[in-house]
mmCIF file of C-alpha atoms in Angstrom:
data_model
loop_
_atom_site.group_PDB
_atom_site.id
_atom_site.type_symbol
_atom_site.label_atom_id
_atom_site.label_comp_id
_atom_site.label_asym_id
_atom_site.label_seq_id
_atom_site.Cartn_x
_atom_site.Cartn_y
_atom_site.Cartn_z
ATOM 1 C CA UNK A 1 0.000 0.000 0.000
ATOM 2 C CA UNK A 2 2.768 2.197 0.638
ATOM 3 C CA UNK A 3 4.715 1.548 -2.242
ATOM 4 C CA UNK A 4 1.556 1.855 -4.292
ATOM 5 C CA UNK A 5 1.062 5.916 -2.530
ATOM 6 C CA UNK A 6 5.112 6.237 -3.361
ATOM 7 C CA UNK A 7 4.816 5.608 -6.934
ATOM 8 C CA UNK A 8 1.461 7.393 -7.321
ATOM 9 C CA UNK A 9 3.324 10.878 -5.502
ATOM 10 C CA UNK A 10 6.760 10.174 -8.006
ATOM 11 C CA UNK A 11 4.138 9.941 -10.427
ATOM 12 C CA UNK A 12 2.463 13.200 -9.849
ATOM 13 C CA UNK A 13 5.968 15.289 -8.591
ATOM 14 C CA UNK A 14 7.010 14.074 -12.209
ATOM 15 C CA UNK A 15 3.759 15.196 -14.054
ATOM 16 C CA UNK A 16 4.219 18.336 -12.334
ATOM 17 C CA UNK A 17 7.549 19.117 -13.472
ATOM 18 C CA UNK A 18 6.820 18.100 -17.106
ATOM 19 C CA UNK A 19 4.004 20.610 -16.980
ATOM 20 C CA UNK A 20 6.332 23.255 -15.054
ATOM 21 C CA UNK A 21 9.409 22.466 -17.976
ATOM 22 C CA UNK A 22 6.267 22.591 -20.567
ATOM 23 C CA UNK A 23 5.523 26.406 -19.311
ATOM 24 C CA UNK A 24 8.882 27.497 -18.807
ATOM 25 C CA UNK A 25 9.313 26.246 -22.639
ATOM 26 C CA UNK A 26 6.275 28.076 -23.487
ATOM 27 C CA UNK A 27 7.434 31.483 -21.805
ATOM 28 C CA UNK A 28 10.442 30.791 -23.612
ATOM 29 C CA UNK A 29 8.832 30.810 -27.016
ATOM 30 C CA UNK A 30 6.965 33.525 -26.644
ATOM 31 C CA UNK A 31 9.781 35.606 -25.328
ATOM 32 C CA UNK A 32 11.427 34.576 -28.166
ATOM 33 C CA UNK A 33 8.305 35.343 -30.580
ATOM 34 C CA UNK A 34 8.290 39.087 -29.284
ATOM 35 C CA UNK A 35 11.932 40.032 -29.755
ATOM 36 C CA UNK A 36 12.195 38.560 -32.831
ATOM 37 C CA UNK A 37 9.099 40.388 -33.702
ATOM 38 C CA UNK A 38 10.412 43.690 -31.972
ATOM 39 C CA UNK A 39 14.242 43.296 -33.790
ATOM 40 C CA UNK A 40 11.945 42.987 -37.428
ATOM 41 C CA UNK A 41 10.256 45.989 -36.523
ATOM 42 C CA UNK A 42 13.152 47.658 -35.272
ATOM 43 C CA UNK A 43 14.983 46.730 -38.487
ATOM 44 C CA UNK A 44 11.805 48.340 -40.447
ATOM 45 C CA UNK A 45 12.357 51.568 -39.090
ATOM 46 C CA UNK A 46 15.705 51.821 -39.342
ATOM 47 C CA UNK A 47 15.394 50.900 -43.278
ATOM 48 C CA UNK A 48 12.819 53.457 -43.734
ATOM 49 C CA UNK A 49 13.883 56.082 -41.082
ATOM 50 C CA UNK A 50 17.635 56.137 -42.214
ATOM 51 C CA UNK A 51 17.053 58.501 -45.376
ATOM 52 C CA UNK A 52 15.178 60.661 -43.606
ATOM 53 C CA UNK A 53 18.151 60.875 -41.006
ATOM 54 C CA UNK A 54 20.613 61.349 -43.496
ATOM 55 C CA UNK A 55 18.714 64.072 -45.103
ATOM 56 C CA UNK A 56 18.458 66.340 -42.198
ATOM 57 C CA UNK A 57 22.028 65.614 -40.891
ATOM 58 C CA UNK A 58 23.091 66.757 -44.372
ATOM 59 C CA UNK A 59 21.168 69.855 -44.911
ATOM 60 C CA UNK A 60 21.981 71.083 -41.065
ATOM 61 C CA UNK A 61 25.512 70.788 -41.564
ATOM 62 C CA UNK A 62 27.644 72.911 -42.850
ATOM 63 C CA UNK A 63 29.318 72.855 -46.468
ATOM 64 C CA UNK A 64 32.489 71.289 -45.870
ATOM 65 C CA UNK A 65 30.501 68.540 -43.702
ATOM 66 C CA UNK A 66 27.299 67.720 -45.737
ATOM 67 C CA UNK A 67 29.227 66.316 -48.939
ATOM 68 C CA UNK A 68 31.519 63.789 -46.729
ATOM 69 C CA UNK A 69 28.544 61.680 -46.131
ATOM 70 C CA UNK A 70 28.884 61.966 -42.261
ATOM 71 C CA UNK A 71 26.119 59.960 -40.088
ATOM 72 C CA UNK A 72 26.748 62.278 -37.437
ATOM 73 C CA UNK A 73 26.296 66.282 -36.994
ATOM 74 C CA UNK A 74 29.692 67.677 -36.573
ATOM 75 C CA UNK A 75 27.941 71.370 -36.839
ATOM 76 C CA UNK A 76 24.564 72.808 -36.933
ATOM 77 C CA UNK A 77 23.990 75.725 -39.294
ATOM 78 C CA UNK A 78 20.643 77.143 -41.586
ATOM 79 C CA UNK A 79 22.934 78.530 -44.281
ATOM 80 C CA UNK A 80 22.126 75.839 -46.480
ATOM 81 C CA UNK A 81 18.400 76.844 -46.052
ATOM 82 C CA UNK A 82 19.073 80.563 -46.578
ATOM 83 C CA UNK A 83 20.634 79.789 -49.445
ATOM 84 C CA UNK A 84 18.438 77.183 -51.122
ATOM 85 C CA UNK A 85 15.163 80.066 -49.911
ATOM 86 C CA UNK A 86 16.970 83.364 -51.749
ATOM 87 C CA UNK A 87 19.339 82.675 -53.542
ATOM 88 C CA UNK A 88 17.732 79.223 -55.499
ATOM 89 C CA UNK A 89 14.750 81.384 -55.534
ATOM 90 C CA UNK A 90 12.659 78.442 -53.612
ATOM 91 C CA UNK A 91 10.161 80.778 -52.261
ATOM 92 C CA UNK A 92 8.842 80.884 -55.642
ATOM 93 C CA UNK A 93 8.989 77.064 -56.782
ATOM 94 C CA UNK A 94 6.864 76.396 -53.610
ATOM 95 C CA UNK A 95 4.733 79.004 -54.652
ATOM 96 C CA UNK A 96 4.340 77.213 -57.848
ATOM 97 C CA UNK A 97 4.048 73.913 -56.516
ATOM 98 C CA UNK A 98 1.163 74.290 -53.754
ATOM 99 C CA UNK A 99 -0.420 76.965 -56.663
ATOM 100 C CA UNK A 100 -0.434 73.698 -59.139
ATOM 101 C CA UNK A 101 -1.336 70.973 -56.369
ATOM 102 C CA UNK A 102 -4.356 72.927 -54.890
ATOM 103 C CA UNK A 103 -5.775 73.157 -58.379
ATOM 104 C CA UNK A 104 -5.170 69.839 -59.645
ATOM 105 C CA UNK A 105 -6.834 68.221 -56.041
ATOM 106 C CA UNK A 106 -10.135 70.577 -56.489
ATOM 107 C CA UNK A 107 -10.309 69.844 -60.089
ATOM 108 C CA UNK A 108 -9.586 66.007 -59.947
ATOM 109 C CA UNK A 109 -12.221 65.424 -56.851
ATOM 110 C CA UNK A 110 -14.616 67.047 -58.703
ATOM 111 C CA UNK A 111 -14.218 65.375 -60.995
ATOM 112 C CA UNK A 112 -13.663 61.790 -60.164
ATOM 113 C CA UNK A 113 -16.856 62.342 -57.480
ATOM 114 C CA UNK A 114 -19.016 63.155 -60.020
ATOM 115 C CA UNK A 115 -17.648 60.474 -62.972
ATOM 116 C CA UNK A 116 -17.934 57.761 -59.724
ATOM 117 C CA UNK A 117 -21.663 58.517 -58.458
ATOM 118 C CA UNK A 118 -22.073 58.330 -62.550
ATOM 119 C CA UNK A 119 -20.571 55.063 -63.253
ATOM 120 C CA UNK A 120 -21.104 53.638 -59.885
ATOM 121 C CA UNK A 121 -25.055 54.515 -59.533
ATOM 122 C CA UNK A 122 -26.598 54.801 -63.075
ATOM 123 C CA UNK A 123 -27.107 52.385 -65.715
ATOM 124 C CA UNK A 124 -26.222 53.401 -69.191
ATOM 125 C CA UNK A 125 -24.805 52.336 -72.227
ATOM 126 C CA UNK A 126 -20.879 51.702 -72.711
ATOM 127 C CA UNK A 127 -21.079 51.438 -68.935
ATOM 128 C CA UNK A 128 -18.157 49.170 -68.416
ATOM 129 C CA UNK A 129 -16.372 50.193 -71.707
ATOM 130 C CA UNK A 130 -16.063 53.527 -70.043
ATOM 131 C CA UNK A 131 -14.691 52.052 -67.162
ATOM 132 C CA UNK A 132 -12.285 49.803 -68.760
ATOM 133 C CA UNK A 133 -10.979 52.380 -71.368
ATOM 134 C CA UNK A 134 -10.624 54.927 -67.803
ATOM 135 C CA UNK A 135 -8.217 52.093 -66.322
ATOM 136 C CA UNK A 136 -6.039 51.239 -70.144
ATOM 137 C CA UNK A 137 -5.304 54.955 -70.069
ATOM 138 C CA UNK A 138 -4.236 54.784 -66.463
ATOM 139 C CA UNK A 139 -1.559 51.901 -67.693
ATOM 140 C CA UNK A 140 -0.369 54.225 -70.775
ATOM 141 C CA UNK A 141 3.519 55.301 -69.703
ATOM 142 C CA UNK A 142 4.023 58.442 -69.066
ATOM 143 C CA UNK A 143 6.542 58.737 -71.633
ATOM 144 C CA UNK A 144 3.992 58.052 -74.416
ATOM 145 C CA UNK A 145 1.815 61.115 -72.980
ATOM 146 C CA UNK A 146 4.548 63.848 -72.784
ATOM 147 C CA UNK A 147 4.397 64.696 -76.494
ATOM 148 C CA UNK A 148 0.521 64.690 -76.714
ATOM 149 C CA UNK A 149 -0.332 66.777 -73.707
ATOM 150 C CA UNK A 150 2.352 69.240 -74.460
ATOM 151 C CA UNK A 151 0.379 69.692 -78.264
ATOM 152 C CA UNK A 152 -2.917 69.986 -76.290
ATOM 153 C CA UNK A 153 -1.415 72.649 -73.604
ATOM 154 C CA UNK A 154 0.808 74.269 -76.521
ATOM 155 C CA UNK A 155 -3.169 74.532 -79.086
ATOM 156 C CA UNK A 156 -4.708 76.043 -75.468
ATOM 157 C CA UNK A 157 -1.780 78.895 -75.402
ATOM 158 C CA UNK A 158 -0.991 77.468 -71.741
ATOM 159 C CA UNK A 159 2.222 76.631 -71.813
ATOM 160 C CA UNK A 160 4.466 78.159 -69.195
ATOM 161 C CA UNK A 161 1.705 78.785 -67.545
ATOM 162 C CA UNK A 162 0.286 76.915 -63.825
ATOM 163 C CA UNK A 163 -2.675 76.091 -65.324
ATOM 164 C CA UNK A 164 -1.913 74.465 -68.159
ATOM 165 C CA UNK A 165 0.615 72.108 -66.229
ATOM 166 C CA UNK A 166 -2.356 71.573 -63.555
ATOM 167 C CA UNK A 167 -4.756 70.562 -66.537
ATOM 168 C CA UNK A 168 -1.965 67.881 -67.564
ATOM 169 C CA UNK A 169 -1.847 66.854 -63.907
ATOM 170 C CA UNK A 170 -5.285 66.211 -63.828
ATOM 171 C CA UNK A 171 -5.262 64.166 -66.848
ATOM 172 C CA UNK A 172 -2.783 61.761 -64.903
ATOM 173 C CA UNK A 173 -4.516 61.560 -61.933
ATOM 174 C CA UNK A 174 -8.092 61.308 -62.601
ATOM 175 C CA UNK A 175 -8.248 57.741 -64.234
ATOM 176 C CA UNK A 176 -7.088 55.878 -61.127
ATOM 177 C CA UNK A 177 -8.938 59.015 -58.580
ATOM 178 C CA UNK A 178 -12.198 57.821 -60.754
ATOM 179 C CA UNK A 179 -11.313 54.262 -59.649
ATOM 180 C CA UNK A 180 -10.776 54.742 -55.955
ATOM 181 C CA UNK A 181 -14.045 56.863 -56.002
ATOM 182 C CA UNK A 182 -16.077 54.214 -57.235
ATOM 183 C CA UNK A 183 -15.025 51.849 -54.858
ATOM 184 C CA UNK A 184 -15.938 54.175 -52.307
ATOM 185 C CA UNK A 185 -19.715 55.286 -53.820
ATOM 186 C CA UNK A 186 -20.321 51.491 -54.472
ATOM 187 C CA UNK A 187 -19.186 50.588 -50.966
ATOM 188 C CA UNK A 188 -22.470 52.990 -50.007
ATOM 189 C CA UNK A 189 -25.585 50.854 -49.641
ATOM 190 C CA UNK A 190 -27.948 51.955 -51.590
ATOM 191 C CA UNK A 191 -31.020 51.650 -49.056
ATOM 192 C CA UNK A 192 -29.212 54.651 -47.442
ATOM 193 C CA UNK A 193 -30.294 56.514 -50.711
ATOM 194 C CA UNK A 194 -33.920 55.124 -50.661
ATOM 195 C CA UNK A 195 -34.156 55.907 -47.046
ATOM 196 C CA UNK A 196 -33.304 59.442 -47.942
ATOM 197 C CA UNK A 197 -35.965 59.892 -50.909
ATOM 198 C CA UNK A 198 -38.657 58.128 -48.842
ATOM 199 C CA UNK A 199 -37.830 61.230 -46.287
ATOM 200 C CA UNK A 200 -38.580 63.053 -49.174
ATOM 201 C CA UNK A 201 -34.817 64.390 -50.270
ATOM 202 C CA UNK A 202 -34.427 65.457 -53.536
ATOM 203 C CA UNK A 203 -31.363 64.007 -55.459
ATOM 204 C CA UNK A 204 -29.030 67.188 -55.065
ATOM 205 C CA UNK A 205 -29.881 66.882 -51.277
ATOM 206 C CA UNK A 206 -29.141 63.308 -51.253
ATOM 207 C CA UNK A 207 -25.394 63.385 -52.933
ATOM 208 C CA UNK A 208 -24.340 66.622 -50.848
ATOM 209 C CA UNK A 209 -26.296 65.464 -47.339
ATOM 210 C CA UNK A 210 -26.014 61.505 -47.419
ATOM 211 C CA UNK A 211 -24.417 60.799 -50.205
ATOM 212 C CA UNK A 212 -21.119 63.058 -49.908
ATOM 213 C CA UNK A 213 -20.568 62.158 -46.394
ATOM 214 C CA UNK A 214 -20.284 59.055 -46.667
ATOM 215 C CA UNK A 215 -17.750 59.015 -49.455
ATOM 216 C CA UNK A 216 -15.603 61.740 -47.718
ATOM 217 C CA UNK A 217 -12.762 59.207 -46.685
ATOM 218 C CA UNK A 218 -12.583 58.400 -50.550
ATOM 219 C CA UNK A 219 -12.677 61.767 -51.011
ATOM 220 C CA UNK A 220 -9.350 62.553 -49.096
ATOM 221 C CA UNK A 221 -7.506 59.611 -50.463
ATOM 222 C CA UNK A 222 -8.111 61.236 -53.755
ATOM 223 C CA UNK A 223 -7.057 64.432 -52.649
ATOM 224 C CA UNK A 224 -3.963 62.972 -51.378
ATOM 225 C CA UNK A 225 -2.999 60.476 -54.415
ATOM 226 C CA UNK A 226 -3.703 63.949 -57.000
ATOM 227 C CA UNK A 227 -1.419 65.988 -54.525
ATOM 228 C CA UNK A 228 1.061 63.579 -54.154
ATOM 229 C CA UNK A 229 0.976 63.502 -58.046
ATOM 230 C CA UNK A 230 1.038 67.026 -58.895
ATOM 231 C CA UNK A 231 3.730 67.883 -55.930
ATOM 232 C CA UNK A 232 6.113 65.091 -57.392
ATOM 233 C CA UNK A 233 5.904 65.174 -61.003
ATOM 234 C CA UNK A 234 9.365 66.624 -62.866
ATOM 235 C CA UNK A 235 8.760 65.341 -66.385
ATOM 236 C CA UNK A 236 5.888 67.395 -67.374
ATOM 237 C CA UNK A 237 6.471 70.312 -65.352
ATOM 238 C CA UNK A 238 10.174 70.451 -66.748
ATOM 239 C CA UNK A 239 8.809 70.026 -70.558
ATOM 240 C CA UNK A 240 6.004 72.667 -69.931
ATOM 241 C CA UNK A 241 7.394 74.956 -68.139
ATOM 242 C CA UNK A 242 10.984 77.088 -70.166
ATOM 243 C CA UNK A 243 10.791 79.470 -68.066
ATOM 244 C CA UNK A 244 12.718 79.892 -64.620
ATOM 245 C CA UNK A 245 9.890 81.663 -62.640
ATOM 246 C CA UNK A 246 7.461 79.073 -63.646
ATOM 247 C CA UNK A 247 9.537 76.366 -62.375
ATOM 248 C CA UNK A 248 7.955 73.942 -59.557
ATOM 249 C CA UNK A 249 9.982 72.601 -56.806
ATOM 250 C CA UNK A 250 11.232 69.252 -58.598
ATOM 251 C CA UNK A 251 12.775 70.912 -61.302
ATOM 252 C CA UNK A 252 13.758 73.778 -59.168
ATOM 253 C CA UNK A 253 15.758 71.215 -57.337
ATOM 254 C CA UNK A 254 17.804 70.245 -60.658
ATOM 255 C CA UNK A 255 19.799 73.639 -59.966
ATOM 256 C CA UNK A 256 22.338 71.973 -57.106
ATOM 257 C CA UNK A 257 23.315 69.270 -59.627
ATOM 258 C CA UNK A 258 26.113 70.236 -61.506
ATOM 259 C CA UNK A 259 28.074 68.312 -63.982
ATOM 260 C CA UNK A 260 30.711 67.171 -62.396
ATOM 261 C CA UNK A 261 29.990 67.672 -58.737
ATOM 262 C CA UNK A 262 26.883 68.351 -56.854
ATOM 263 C CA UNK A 263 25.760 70.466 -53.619
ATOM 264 C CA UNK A 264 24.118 67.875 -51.398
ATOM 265 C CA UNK A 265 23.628 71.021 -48.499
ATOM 266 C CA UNK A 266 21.984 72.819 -50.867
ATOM 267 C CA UNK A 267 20.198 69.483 -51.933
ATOM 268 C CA UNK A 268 19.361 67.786 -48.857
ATOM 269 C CA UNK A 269 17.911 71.400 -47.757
ATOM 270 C CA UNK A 270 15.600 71.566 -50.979
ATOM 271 C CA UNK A 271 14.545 68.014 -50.434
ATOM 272 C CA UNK A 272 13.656 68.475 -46.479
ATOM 273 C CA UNK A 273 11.577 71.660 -47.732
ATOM 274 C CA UNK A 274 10.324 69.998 -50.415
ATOM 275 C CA UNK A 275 8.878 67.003 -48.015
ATOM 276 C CA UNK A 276 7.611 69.678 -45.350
ATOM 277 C CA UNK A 277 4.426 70.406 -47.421
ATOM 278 C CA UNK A 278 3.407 67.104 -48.259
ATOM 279 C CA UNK A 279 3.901 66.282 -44.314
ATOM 280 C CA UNK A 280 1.633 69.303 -43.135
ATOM 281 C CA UNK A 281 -0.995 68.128 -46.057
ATOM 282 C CA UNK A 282 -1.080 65.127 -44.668
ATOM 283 C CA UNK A 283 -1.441 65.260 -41.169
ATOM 284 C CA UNK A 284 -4.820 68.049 -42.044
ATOM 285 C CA UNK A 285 -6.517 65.238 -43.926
ATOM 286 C CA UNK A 286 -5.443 62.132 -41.907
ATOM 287 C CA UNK A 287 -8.565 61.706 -39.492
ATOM 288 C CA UNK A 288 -10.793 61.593 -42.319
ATOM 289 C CA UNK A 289 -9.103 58.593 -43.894
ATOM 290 C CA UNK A 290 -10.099 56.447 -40.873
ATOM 291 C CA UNK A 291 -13.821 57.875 -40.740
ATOM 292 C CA UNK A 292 -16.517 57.224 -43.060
ATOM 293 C CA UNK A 293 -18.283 53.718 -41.447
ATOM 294 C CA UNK A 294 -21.958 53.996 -42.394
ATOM 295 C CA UNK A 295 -23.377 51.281 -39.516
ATOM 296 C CA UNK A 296 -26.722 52.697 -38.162
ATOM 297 C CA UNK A 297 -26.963 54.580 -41.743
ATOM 298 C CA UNK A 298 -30.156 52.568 -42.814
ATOM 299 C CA UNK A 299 -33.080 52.968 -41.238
ATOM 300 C CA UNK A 300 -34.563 49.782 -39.546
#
């Protein structure tokens, strides 16, 4: 009997330990899970964070410092800015720049909101050949467009002008902004729509009080995809535009590259001006990319 109580306690002081060894294995793997998990992700942001670093180490140091390709500030100095600002004549490029983003994002969300609710909500003929010939022009090079949209801009009289390089921009952006819309208007039920003419709406108050809200979120990630293209174009705006003053802040930037050496101060400055915009743009329009849910839109 007490042999038989002996064996049964070495039995259960050894299941014990295999399930203590079995969680001590299991702690290890999972502290082993999270920092391999936390070295990927530190990895990740030193990949992507690294340029950025570079760039403002570079355009805060001085001349002698920023062409070495030092990974540490030796100096701190804003001549580099100064210089880029009044002498480059950057004040003007941005100028240019925001002048041609701000029209190309009002004309191309007008647009693609209106050519979405169309192709998205009504039913008409060449329906989907519409939509398919909007997404074979949005795989056409760029290359292959230059020398038609410079004839079109060049028969309106607009070359060297903002608008006329806007009106090209627009033609780049809208197919794909008309595709993102109509995700976004087909993502709508459309028993939020009936709901709102049973109340009696009229269409115009439908699209701008039910309709338009909804769709906001779509909205901004047009408006930032058509600023993004307008603010980083060079091709077009350096084939359009002959003239210095009408330069935008990509080919304004081609003027520290020289031909046998180049001014990365002067170039890393440009660049961390050139990204400031497109940060501030950003971070105005970023809590509307995660609104726009429509549960509790349709009436029960």
């Amino acid at each position: 009997m007490t042999d038989s109580r002996s064996d049964a306690e070495r039995d259960g002081a050894s299941w014990e330990a295999r399930v203590r060894e079995a969680r001590r294995h299991g702690d290890r793997l999972r502290v082993g899970r999270i920092v391999a998990k936390a070295a990927g992700v530190s990895l990740l942001l030193l990949f992507t964070l690294f340029p950025v670093y570079f760039m403002l180490v570079s355009a805060f140091s001085d001349r002698a410092t920023s062409g070495t390709g030092a990974l540490l500030p030796t100096s701190f100095t804003f001549d580099n800015f100064v210089y880029v600002m009044v002498e480059g004549n950057f004040s003007l490029y941005l100028r240019n720049s925001l002048t041609v983003a701000a029209i190309t994002v009002a004309i191309s969300c007008v647009l693609a909101m209106l050519a979405a609710v169309a192709v998205g909500r009504f039913r008409f003929r060449f329906r989907t050949a519409v939509l398919v010939l909007v997404l074979i022009v949005q795989m056409v090079p760029l290359e292959a467009l230059v020398i038609p949209l410079f004839l079109q801009v060049r028969d309106l009289q607009m070359l060297n002008t903002v608008l006329g390089l806007a009106i090209a921009y627009v033609a780049l952006s809208l197919p794909l902004a008309i595709w993102m819309m109509r995700g976004f208007v087909a993502a709508v039920p459309k028993e939020v729509e009936e709901a709102a003419y049973i109340d009696g709406a009229s269409w115009p108050q439908m699209f701008w009080k039910v309709l338009f809200p909804l769709v906001a979120p779509g909205l901004v990630a047009t408006a930032i995809f058509s600023f993004i293209v307008a603010w980083n174009e060079f091709v077009l705006a350096m084939t359009f535009m002959t003239q210095s003053q009408n330069y935008t802040v990509a080919v304004g930037l081609r003027q520290f590259f020289g031909q046998y050496s180049n001014d990365w101060g002067h170039v890393m400055a440009a660049s961390t001006i050139i990204t400031i915009p497109v940060m501030i743009f950003f971070i105005l329009v970023q809590r509307w990319l995660v609104a726009g849910l429509v549960q509790g839109a349709v009436k029960g």
